[in-house]
Coordinates of C-alpha atoms in Angstrom, one line a residue:
M1 CA 4.0 -104.1 41.3
C2 CA 5.8 -103.6 38.0
G3 CA 8.1 -106.1 36.2
I4 CA 9.8 -108.7 38.4
I5 CA 8.4 -109.2 41.8
G6 CA 10.2 -112.4 42.8
I7 CA 12.9 -114.7 41.6
L8 CA 14.6 -118.0 42.5
G9 CA 17.8 -119.0 40.7
H10 CA 21.5 -119.8 40.6
N11 CA 22.9 -117.6 37.9
D12 CA 24.6 -114.3 38.6
V13 CA 21.6 -112.1 37.7
A14 CA 19.3 -114.3 39.7
S15 CA 21.6 -114.2 42.7
R16 CA 21.7 -110.4 42.6
L17 CA 17.9 -110.2 42.4
I18 CA 17.5 -112.8 45.2
D19 CA 19.8 -110.7 47.4
G20 CA 17.8 -107.6 46.6
L21 CA 14.6 -109.4 47.5
R22 CA 15.9 -110.8 50.7
R23 CA 17.0 -107.4 51.9
L24 CA 13.2 -106.7 51.8
E25 CA 12.5 -109.6 54.3
Y26 CA 10.2 -108.7 57.2
R27 CA 8.8 -105.9 55.1
G28 CA 5.6 -105.5 53.0
Y29 CA 4.7 -103.1 50.2
D30 CA 1.4 -101.4 49.9
S31 CA -0.3 -100.5 46.7
A32 CA 1.6 -97.3 46.4
G33 CA 4.9 -99.0 46.8
N34 CA 5.5 -97.9 50.3
A35 CA 7.5 -100.3 52.5
H36 CA 6.6 -101.0 56.1
P37 CA 7.8 -103.5 58.8
H38 CA 5.6 -106.4 59.7
A39 CA 4.9 -107.5 63.2
T40 CA 6.0 -111.0 62.1
D41 CA 9.4 -112.1 60.8
A42 CA 7.9 -115.1 59.0
L43 CA 7.7 -113.8 55.5
A44 CA 8.3 -111.1 53.0
L45 CA 5.4 -109.9 51.0
V46 CA 4.9 -107.9 47.8
H47 CA 1.3 -106.7 47.2
N48 CA -0.3 -104.9 44.3
G49 CA -4.0 -103.8 44.4
I50 CA -6.4 -103.2 47.3
I51 CA -8.0 -105.3 50.0
E52 CA -11.5 -104.0 50.4
N53 CA -12.3 -105.7 53.7
F54 CA -9.0 -105.1 55.3
K55 CA -10.5 -103.0 58.1
E56 CA -12.7 -105.7 59.4
L57 CA -9.9 -108.2 59.1
R58 CA -7.6 -105.8 60.9
D59 CA -10.0 -105.4 63.8
E60 CA -10.3 -109.2 64.1
L61 CA -6.6 -109.5 64.2
I62 CA -6.2 -106.8 66.9
E63 CA -8.8 -108.5 69.0
R64 CA -6.7 -111.7 68.8
G65 CA -3.7 -109.8 70.0
R66 CA -1.8 -109.0 66.8
T67 CA 0.2 -105.8 66.8
F68 CA 0.1 -103.5 63.7
E69 CA 2.9 -101.1 62.8
S70 CA 1.2 -99.5 59.8
E71 CA -2.3 -98.7 58.4
T72 CA -1.8 -100.5 55.1
D73 CA -4.0 -103.3 53.9
T74 CA -0.8 -105.2 53.0
E75 CA 0.1 -105.8 56.7
V76 CA -3.3 -107.6 57.2
I77 CA -2.3 -110.2 54.6
A78 CA 1.0 -110.8 56.4
H79 CA -0.6 -111.3 59.8
L80 CA -3.3 -113.7 58.4
I81 CA -0.6 -115.8 56.7
S82 CA 1.6 -115.7 59.8
E83 CA -1.3 -116.8 62.1
H84 CA -1.9 -119.9 60.0
I85 CA 1.8 -120.7 59.9
E86 CA 2.1 -120.3 63.7
A87 CA -0.9 -122.7 64.0
G88 CA 1.2 -125.4 62.2
E89 CA -0.1 -125.0 58.6
E90 CA 2.3 -125.4 55.7
P91 CA 2.9 -122.2 53.7
R92 CA 0.7 -123.2 50.8
I93 CA -2.3 -123.9 53.0
A94 CA -1.6 -120.8 55.0
V95 CA -1.8 -118.7 51.9
R96 CA -4.9 -120.5 50.6
K97 CA -6.8 -119.9 53.8
T98 CA -5.7 -116.3 53.7
L99 CA -6.9 -115.8 50.2
D100 CA -10.3 -117.2 51.1
R101 CA -10.7 -114.2 53.5
L102 CA -9.7 -111.5 51.1
R103 CA -12.0 -109.3 49.0
G104 CA -10.8 -106.9 46.4
A105 CA -8.4 -106.8 43.4
F106 CA -4.8 -107.8 44.0
S107 CA -1.8 -109.8 43.2
L108 CA 0.7 -111.2 45.7
A109 CA 4.2 -112.6 45.9
I110 CA 5.3 -114.2 49.2
L111 CA 8.7 -115.5 50.4
F112 CA 9.0 -117.4 53.7
K113 CA 11.9 -117.2 56.1
S114 CA 11.5 -120.9 56.9
D115 CA 12.0 -121.9 53.2
P116 CA 13.8 -119.3 51.2
D117 CA 13.6 -121.5 48.1
L118 CA 9.8 -121.2 48.1
L119 CA 7.9 -118.4 46.3
I120 CA 4.1 -118.3 46.3
G121 CA 2.1 -116.0 44.0
A122 CA -1.6 -115.4 43.8
R123 CA -3.9 -113.1 41.7
L124 CA -7.5 -111.9 41.8
G125 CA -8.3 -109.1 39.4
S126 CA -4.6 -108.1 39.0
P127 CA -2.3 -109.6 36.5
L128 CA 0.4 -112.1 37.5
V129 CA 2.8 -114.1 35.3
V130 CA 5.0 -117.1 36.1
G131 CA 8.4 -117.3 34.4
H132 CA 10.1 -120.7 33.9
G133 CA 13.9 -121.1 33.9
E134 CA 16.5 -123.7 34.4
G135 CA 16.7 -124.2 38.2
E136 CA 14.9 -121.0 38.8
G137 CA 11.4 -119.5 38.7
Y138 CA 10.0 -116.0 38.5
L139 CA 6.9 -114.0 39.2
G140 CA 6.1 -110.8 37.4
S141 CA 3.2 -108.5 36.7
D142 CA 3.6 -109.0 33.0
A143 CA 5.8 -110.9 30.6
I144 CA 7.8 -107.9 29.5
G145 CA 9.3 -107.6 32.9
L146 CA 10.5 -111.2 32.7
A147 CA 11.8 -111.0 29.2
P148 CA 15.4 -110.4 30.1
F149 CA 15.5 -113.6 32.1
T150 CA 13.2 -116.1 30.4
Q151 CA 10.9 -116.4 27.4
K152 CA 9.0 -119.3 28.9
I153 CA 5.9 -117.9 30.7
S154 CA 2.5 -119.0 32.0
Y155 CA -0.3 -116.6 32.6
L156 CA -2.2 -117.2 35.8
E157 CA -5.9 -117.1 35.5
E158 CA -8.4 -115.4 37.9
G159 CA -8.1 -116.9 41.4
D160 CA -4.9 -118.9 40.6
M161 CA -2.2 -119.5 43.1
A162 CA 1.3 -120.5 42.0
V163 CA 3.8 -122.4 44.2
V164 CA 7.3 -121.7 42.7
T165 CA 10.5 -123.6 43.6
R166 CA 13.8 -124.2 41.9
K167 CA 12.5 -127.6 40.6
D168 CA 9.0 -126.8 39.3
V169 CA 5.9 -124.6 39.4
L170 CA 2.6 -125.9 40.7
I171 CA -0.5 -123.9 40.0
Y172 CA -3.8 -124.3 41.9
D173 CA -7.1 -122.8 40.7
V174 CA -9.7 -120.9 42.8
D175 CA -11.1 -124.2 44.0
D176 CA -7.6 -125.3 45.1
E177 CA -7.4 -127.9 42.4
L178 CA -4.0 -128.6 40.8
V179 CA -4.2 -127.3 37.2
A180 CA -1.9 -127.0 34.2
R181 CA -1.5 -123.6 32.6
P182 CA 0.2 -123.6 29.2
I183 CA 3.8 -122.6 29.0
K184 CA 4.2 -120.1 26.1
E185 CA 7.2 -118.6 24.3
S186 CA 6.8 -114.9 24.9
G187 CA 9.0 -113.8 22.0
A188 CA 11.3 -110.8 21.7
S189 CA 8.8 -108.1 20.8
A190 CA 7.8 -106.0 23.9
A191 CA 4.8 -104.7 21.9
M192 CA 3.4 -108.2 21.6
I193 CA 4.4 -109.4 25.0
E194 CA 2.4 -106.7 26.8
K195 CA -0.8 -107.9 25.4
G196 CA -0.6 -111.1 27.5
N197 CA -3.6 -113.4 26.8
H198 CA -5.5 -110.6 25.2
R199 CA -6.1 -110.0 21.5
H200 CA -5.6 -106.3 21.6
F201 CA -4.0 -103.7 24.0
M202 CA -7.4 -102.1 24.4
Q203 CA -8.9 -105.3 25.6
K204 CA -6.0 -105.8 28.0
E205 CA -6.4 -102.3 29.3
I206 CA -10.2 -102.7 29.8
F207 CA -9.5 -105.8 32.0
E208 CA -6.7 -104.0 33.9
Q209 CA -9.2 -101.4 35.3
P210 CA -10.1 -103.1 38.6
V211 CA -6.4 -103.1 39.7
V212 CA -5.3 -99.7 38.3
V213 CA -8.4 -98.0 39.8
A214 CA -7.5 -99.8 43.1
Q215 CA -4.0 -98.5 42.8
T216 CA -5.2 -95.0 42.2
L217 CA -7.8 -95.1 45.0
S218 CA -5.2 -96.4 47.4
S219 CA -3.3 -93.1 47.1
Y220 CA -6.4 -91.2 48.1
L221 CA -8.5 -93.3 50.5
R222 CA -7.7 -93.5 54.2
P223 CA -9.9 -96.5 55.2
L224 CA -9.2 -96.5 58.9
E225 CA -10.3 -92.9 59.3
G226 CA -13.0 -93.2 56.6
S227 CA -11.6 -90.2 54.9
I228 CA -10.4 -89.2 51.4
A229 CA -7.1 -87.3 51.1
I230 CA -5.2 -85.5 48.4
P231 CA -1.6 -84.2 48.3
N232 CA -1.4 -81.1 50.4
P233 CA -1.9 -78.1 48.2
E234 CA 0.0 -74.8 48.8
F235 CA -3.4 -73.1 49.0
D236 CA -6.8 -73.5 50.6
L237 CA -9.4 -75.2 48.4
G238 CA -12.0 -73.3 50.4
D239 CA -10.8 -70.0 49.1
F240 CA -12.2 -70.6 45.6
S241 CA -15.8 -69.6 44.8
R242 CA -15.6 -70.7 41.1
I243 CA -13.9 -73.6 39.4
S244 CA -13.0 -74.1 35.7
I245 CA -12.2 -77.6 34.4
V246 CA -10.5 -77.9 31.0
A247 CA -9.9 -81.0 29.0
C248 CA -10.2 -82.7 25.6
G249 CA -11.9 -85.9 24.3
T250 CA -12.6 -88.6 26.9
A251 CA -11.1 -86.4 29.6
F252 CA -13.7 -83.8 28.9
Y253 CA -16.4 -86.3 29.9
V254 CA -14.5 -86.8 33.2
A255 CA -14.8 -83.0 33.6
M256 CA -18.5 -83.1 33.0
I257 CA -19.0 -85.7 35.6
G258 CA -16.7 -83.8 37.9
K259 CA -19.1 -80.8 37.5
Y260 CA -22.0 -82.9 38.8
W261 CA -20.0 -84.1 41.8
I262 CA -18.4 -80.8 42.8
E263 CA -21.6 -78.8 42.5
K264 CA -23.5 -81.5 44.4
F265 CA -21.1 -81.9 47.3
A266 CA -19.4 -78.5 47.5
R267 CA -22.1 -76.2 46.1
V268 CA -19.4 -74.4 44.1
P269 CA -20.2 -73.4 40.5
V270 CA -18.2 -75.2 37.9
E271 CA -17.5 -74.3 34.3
V272 CA -16.4 -77.0 31.9
D273 CA -14.6 -76.2 28.6
F274 CA -13.1 -78.0 25.7
A275 CA -9.4 -77.0 25.9
S276 CA -9.4 -76.2 22.2
E277 CA -12.2 -73.6 22.8
F278 CA -11.2 -72.2 26.2
R279 CA -8.8 -69.4 25.2
Y280 CA -10.7 -68.4 22.1
R281 CA -13.9 -67.6 24.0
D282 CA -11.9 -65.1 26.1
P283 CA -13.1 -66.5 29.4
I284 CA -13.5 -64.3 32.5
L285 CA -10.8 -65.4 34.9
T286 CA -10.6 -64.1 38.5
E287 CA -8.4 -64.8 41.5
D288 CA -11.1 -66.6 43.3
Q289 CA -11.2 -69.2 40.5
L290 CA -9.4 -72.6 40.6
A291 CA -8.4 -74.1 37.2
I292 CA -8.3 -77.9 36.8
V293 CA -6.8 -79.6 33.8
I294 CA -7.2 -83.3 33.0
S295 CA -4.9 -85.2 30.7
Q296 CA -3.6 -88.8 30.3
S297 CA -0.3 -87.9 28.8
G298 CA 0.2 -84.4 30.4
E299 CA 1.3 -83.2 26.9
T300 CA -2.0 -82.6 25.2
A301 CA -1.3 -79.3 23.3
D302 CA -4.7 -77.7 23.7
T303 CA -4.9 -78.5 27.4
L304 CA -1.3 -77.4 28.0
A305 CA -2.0 -74.1 26.3
A306 CA -5.2 -73.5 28.4
L307 CA -3.2 -74.3 31.5
K308 CA -0.5 -71.7 30.6
H309 CA -3.3 -69.2 29.9
C310 CA -4.7 -69.7 33.4
K311 CA -1.4 -69.4 35.0
A312 CA -0.6 -66.2 33.1
A313 CA -3.9 -64.8 34.5
G314 CA -2.7 -65.5 38.0
L315 CA -5.0 -68.5 38.7
R316 CA -4.1 -71.4 41.0
T317 CA -4.1 -74.7 39.1
A318 CA -4.5 -78.4 39.7
G319 CA -4.0 -81.3 37.3
I320 CA -5.3 -84.9 37.1
I321 CA -2.5 -86.4 35.1
N322 CA -1.2 -89.9 34.5
V323 CA 2.4 -89.1 33.7
P324 CA 4.2 -87.4 36.6
T325 CA 7.1 -86.2 34.5
S326 CA 5.0 -84.5 31.9
S327 CA 4.8 -80.8 31.0
M328 CA 1.5 -80.3 32.7
A329 CA 2.6 -82.2 35.9
R330 CA 5.5 -79.7 36.2
E331 CA 3.3 -76.7 35.5
V332 CA 0.4 -77.2 37.8
D333 CA 0.4 -76.0 41.5
L334 CA -1.4 -79.2 42.7
M335 CA -0.5 -82.5 40.9
L336 CA -3.2 -85.2 41.4
P337 CA -1.7 -88.4 39.9
T338 CA -3.6 -91.3 38.4
H339 CA -1.9 -94.7 38.5
A340 CA -3.2 -96.2 35.3
G341 CA 0.2 -97.1 33.9
P342 CA 1.0 -97.0 30.2
E343 CA -2.0 -97.0 28.0
I344 CA -1.2 -98.2 24.5
G345 CA -4.6 -98.4 22.9
V346 CA -5.5 -95.0 21.3
A347 CA -9.1 -95.2 22.7
S348 CA -8.7 -94.4 26.4
T349 CA -10.2 -96.9 28.9
K350 CA -8.2 -97.3 32.1
A351 CA -7.0 -93.7 32.1
F352 CA -10.6 -92.6 32.0
T353 CA -11.7 -94.5 35.0
C354 CA -8.6 -93.6 37.0
Q355 CA -9.3 -89.9 36.2
L356 CA -12.9 -90.4 37.5
A357 CA -11.6 -91.9 40.7
V358 CA -9.3 -88.9 41.3
M359 CA -12.0 -86.5 40.4
A360 CA -14.3 -88.0 43.0
A361 CA -11.5 -87.6 45.6
L362 CA -11.0 -84.0 44.6
A363 CA -14.7 -83.2 44.8
V364 CA -14.9 -84.5 48.4
N365 CA -11.8 -82.4 49.4
I366 CA -13.3 -79.3 47.8
A367 CA -16.6 -79.9 49.7
R368 CA -14.7 -80.5 53.0
A369 CA -12.7 -77.3 52.5
H370 CA -16.0 -75.4 52.0
G371 CA -17.5 -76.9 55.2
R372 CA -20.1 -78.9 53.3
M373 CA -18.9 -82.4 53.7
P374 CA -19.9 -84.0 57.1
E375 CA -17.6 -86.7 58.4
E376 CA -20.3 -89.3 58.2
E377 CA -21.0 -88.5 54.5
E378 CA -17.3 -88.6 53.7
R379 CA -17.0 -92.0 55.4
E380 CA -20.0 -93.2 53.3
I381 CA -18.4 -92.0 50.0
A382 CA -15.1 -93.6 51.0
R383 CA -16.8 -96.9 51.5
H384 CA -18.5 -96.7 48.1
L385 CA -15.3 -95.8 46.4
A386 CA -13.5 -98.7 48.0
A387 CA -16.1 -101.0 46.5
V388 CA -15.4 -99.9 42.9
P389 CA -12.7 -102.5 42.0
Q390 CA -15.0 -105.4 43.0
A391 CA -17.9 -104.0 41.2
M392 CA -15.7 -103.5 38.1
N393 CA -14.7 -107.2 38.3
A394 CA -18.4 -108.1 38.4
A395 CA -19.0 -105.9 35.3
L396 CA -16.2 -107.6 33.4
N397 CA -17.9 -111.0 34.0
H398 CA -20.4 -110.0 31.3
D399 CA -17.7 -109.7 28.6
E400 CA -18.9 -112.9 26.8
D401 CA -22.6 -111.7 26.8
I402 CA -21.6 -108.4 25.3
A403 CA -19.5 -110.1 22.7
A404 CA -22.4 -112.3 21.7
M405 CA -24.7 -109.4 21.1
A406 CA -22.2 -107.0 19.5
H407 CA -23.0 -108.2 15.9
T408 CA -26.4 -106.6 16.2
I409 CA -24.7 -103.2 16.7
A410 CA -22.0 -103.8 14.1
E411 CA -24.6 -103.9 11.3
A412 CA -25.8 -100.4 12.1
R413 CA -24.8 -97.2 10.4
D414 CA -25.9 -95.0 13.2
V415 CA -26.2 -95.5 17.0
L416 CA -27.6 -93.3 19.7
Y417 CA -26.7 -93.3 23.4
L418 CA -28.9 -92.0 26.2
G419 CA -28.2 -91.1 29.8
R420 CA -29.4 -88.6 32.4
G421 CA -27.4 -86.7 35.1
P422 CA -23.9 -88.1 35.3
D423 CA -24.9 -90.9 32.9
Y424 CA -25.3 -88.2 30.2
P425 CA -21.5 -87.8 29.9
M426 CA -21.3 -91.6 30.0
A427 CA -23.6 -91.6 26.9
L428 CA -21.2 -89.2 25.2
E429 CA -18.2 -91.3 26.2
G430 CA -19.9 -94.5 24.9
A431 CA -20.7 -92.8 21.6
L432 CA -17.1 -91.6 21.3
K433 CA -15.7 -95.0 21.9
L434 CA -17.9 -96.6 19.3
K435 CA -16.9 -93.8 16.7
E436 CA -13.2 -94.1 17.5
I437 CA -12.7 -97.8 16.9
S438 CA -15.6 -99.1 14.8
Y439 CA -16.2 -96.0 12.6
I440 CA -19.9 -96.2 13.2
H441 CA -21.6 -92.8 13.5
A442 CA -22.8 -92.5 17.1
E443 CA -24.1 -89.7 19.2
G444 CA -24.8 -89.3 22.9
Y445 CA -27.7 -87.3 24.2
A446 CA -29.2 -86.3 27.6
S447 CA -32.3 -88.5 27.7
G448 CA -34.7 -85.6 28.3
E449 CA -33.5 -84.0 25.1
M450 CA -34.6 -86.8 22.8
K451 CA -38.1 -85.3 22.4
H452 CA -36.5 -81.9 21.4
G453 CA -35.2 -83.1 18.1
P454 CA -33.1 -86.3 18.1
I455 CA -36.1 -88.5 18.3
A456 CA -36.6 -87.7 14.6
L457 CA -33.6 -90.0 13.9
I458 CA -35.3 -93.0 15.5
D459 CA -36.3 -96.0 13.3
D460 CA -35.9 -99.7 13.5
S461 CA -32.4 -99.5 11.9
V462 CA -30.9 -97.2 14.7
P463 CA -29.9 -99.0 17.9
L464 CA -30.4 -97.0 21.1
I465 CA -28.0 -97.7 24.0
V466 CA -29.6 -96.6 27.2
I467 CA -27.4 -96.2 30.4
A468 CA -29.8 -96.3 33.3
P469 CA -28.7 -97.6 36.7
S470 CA -31.6 -97.9 39.1
G471 CA -31.8 -94.9 41.3
P472 CA -33.4 -91.4 41.5
L473 CA -33.0 -90.7 37.8
F474 CA -34.1 -94.2 36.5
E475 CA -37.8 -93.6 36.0
K476 CA -37.3 -90.4 34.0
T477 CA -34.6 -92.1 31.8
V478 CA -36.9 -95.1 31.2
S479 CA -39.8 -92.8 30.2
N480 CA -37.6 -91.3 27.5
M481 CA -36.5 -94.7 26.4
Q482 CA -40.0 -95.9 26.1
E483 CA -40.9 -92.9 23.9
A484 CA -38.2 -94.0 21.6
Q485 CA -39.3 -97.7 21.7
A486 CA -42.8 -96.6 20.7
R487 CA -41.3 -95.2 17.5
G488 CA -39.4 -98.4 16.7
A489 CA -36.1 -97.9 18.5
Q490 CA -34.0 -101.1 19.0
V491 CA -33.0 -100.6 22.6
V492 CA -30.0 -102.1 24.5
L493 CA -30.6 -101.4 28.2
I494 CA -27.5 -101.2 30.5
S495 CA -28.8 -101.4 34.1
D496 CA -28.7 -103.5 37.2
A497 CA -31.1 -106.5 37.9
E498 CA -33.7 -104.2 39.5
G499 CA -33.7 -101.8 36.5
I500 CA -33.8 -104.6 33.9
A501 CA -36.7 -106.3 35.8
K502 CA -38.6 -103.0 35.6
A503 CA -37.8 -101.9 32.1
G504 CA -36.1 -104.7 30.1
E505 CA -39.2 -105.8 28.3
G506 CA -39.2 -105.0 24.6
T507 CA -35.5 -104.5 24.4
I508 CA -33.3 -106.3 21.9
A509 CA -30.7 -106.9 24.6
T510 CA -29.9 -106.1 28.2
I511 CA -26.5 -105.8 29.9
E512 CA -26.8 -106.4 33.6
M513 CA -24.5 -104.5 36.0
P514 CA -24.0 -104.9 39.7
K515 CA -26.1 -102.8 41.9
V516 CA -24.0 -99.8 42.9
H517 CA -24.4 -96.4 44.6
P518 CA -25.1 -93.6 42.0
L519 CA -21.8 -91.9 42.9
I520 CA -19.7 -94.7 41.6
A521 CA -22.0 -95.8 38.7
P522 CA -19.9 -93.9 36.1
L523 CA -16.8 -95.9 37.0
V524 CA -18.6 -99.2 36.8
Y525 CA -20.8 -98.5 33.8
A526 CA -17.6 -97.4 31.9
I527 CA -16.9 -101.2 31.6
P528 CA -19.9 -102.2 29.4
I529 CA -19.7 -99.2 27.1
Q530 CA -16.0 -99.9 26.5
L531 CA -16.6 -103.6 26.0
L532 CA -19.5 -103.0 23.6
A533 CA -17.3 -100.6 21.5
Y534 CA -14.5 -103.1 21.5
H535 CA -16.5 -106.1 20.5
V536 CA -18.4 -104.2 17.8
A537 CA -15.0 -103.1 16.3
V538 CA -13.7 -106.6 16.4
A539 CA -16.8 -107.8 14.7
K540 CA -16.3 -105.2 12.0
G541 CA -12.6 -106.1 11.6
T542 CA -11.3 -102.6 12.3
D543 CA -7.9 -101.7 13.8
V544 CA -8.9 -101.6 17.5
D545 CA -5.6 -100.3 18.9
Q546 CA -4.6 -97.9 16.1
P547 CA -7.8 -96.5 14.6
R548 CA -7.4 -94.5 11.4
N549 CA -6.6 -90.8 11.6
L550 CA -6.1 -90.8 15.4
A551 CA -3.0 -90.5 17.7
K552 CA -2.6 -91.4 21.3
S553 CA -1.2 -88.1 22.4
V554 CA -2.3 -85.0 20.5
T555 CA 0.7 -82.7 20.8
V556 CA -0.4 -80.1 18.2
E557 CA -3.3 -77.7 18.2

């Protein structure tokens, strides 16, 4: 859902937009923008995001005799609202009762056939803005989409529901209490508008992750079948006995995590290269090798050059890319899109987690093609991936706690990050984020490597950030952490409640994450390492969105 999603008004522009919206009556839109007919003609619905519990709700509705004409989560919302309306509830109450049943990250805009001058919007984890006009009202995903029509906007807060008519806008909070949200002048600058209520683009993009990851996953998850799909390639993924993944910067850490996943699930050997080094080491390339490139912009010069090198050698190629019109997207044989949307902050946040979501989907498909992914295991993985947006929302709830302890890190000259298994690349990513925007020297290490040299750096002036979700690698990581503590390390432990209870003693701070499956831990634990870097940079007063010497898209070698 981008830009304007609903409008009520009298002027010519408003009338044209109303006509356009009413032509969509009796139809809903899923997270990927695909329209489908509803079984009811009571409403028109626009939906962005993902409903995690839609299958159980769908089964309930079918048991009650409702007929579905699609497999989208959007249609479940329409049926639930329609049931309440058919039972005699007024539209606002029908929507409220429906919202109480939904779990996930989403924003909604709803029109009713019985009252075409009524527009109801709601948000949970996904942005939604109300526009105020003379005799007209608007809903949009952000203020910039409403800028051509009104400069008077209100930002809905988490759990809010807005009832928009030609006369006024009533906003109800998550407890269904009538509240007043301030009306602001958005101003003419698109660059400023897009920040919304956030101080920086990076902060906004961190908080967008539940919904953009949900949007990305909705393109790959098939919840009814419990399967994970990718666009149909022109080749068989099972034909490749080797895989090379090439990327730069943050995307390189996605590649490293992808190596863990692909080798674990598919048992296919994976090589990971910095794109800037790939060609110059004169790699051995063979026809049984799949080359995968990862890029936010699709224009990264080093990665594009590596892609062309692979194609010249006759390799099949795949790309995890955020810009579908980019050079890489046009070059690869298999395009695997992310749906992160524009990322303004130079330090990548939402593009990183969306790339991880797609990498997980690709790993499962490679494993299935090699006959090593049983249906039951795929269903389990799909279930865990569907839980990511909600877990991300839970992680974001610790923003204030992280901000409160950031000053202890801001005073340091050097910071070390530790992780084991897939959390090792997360340690590298955490260190990179801190370096990029706070200018503090930081390094990430595999926790078992500390005793092989880096432990010499430890003293009471060097904070140690330990990424250790409870699970099979927890005890080993904590053992390495305690070795460092015995030498005076000032430890910040990022773990779940179980992990903190076991190992939180003696730390200078703990950051509690929701309990998640090890598969999805990298997506969820990205949130605290991003927030920590952000708040440390704010505490130091650096330029968060445009750090010195860096560019968003590196288009030269």
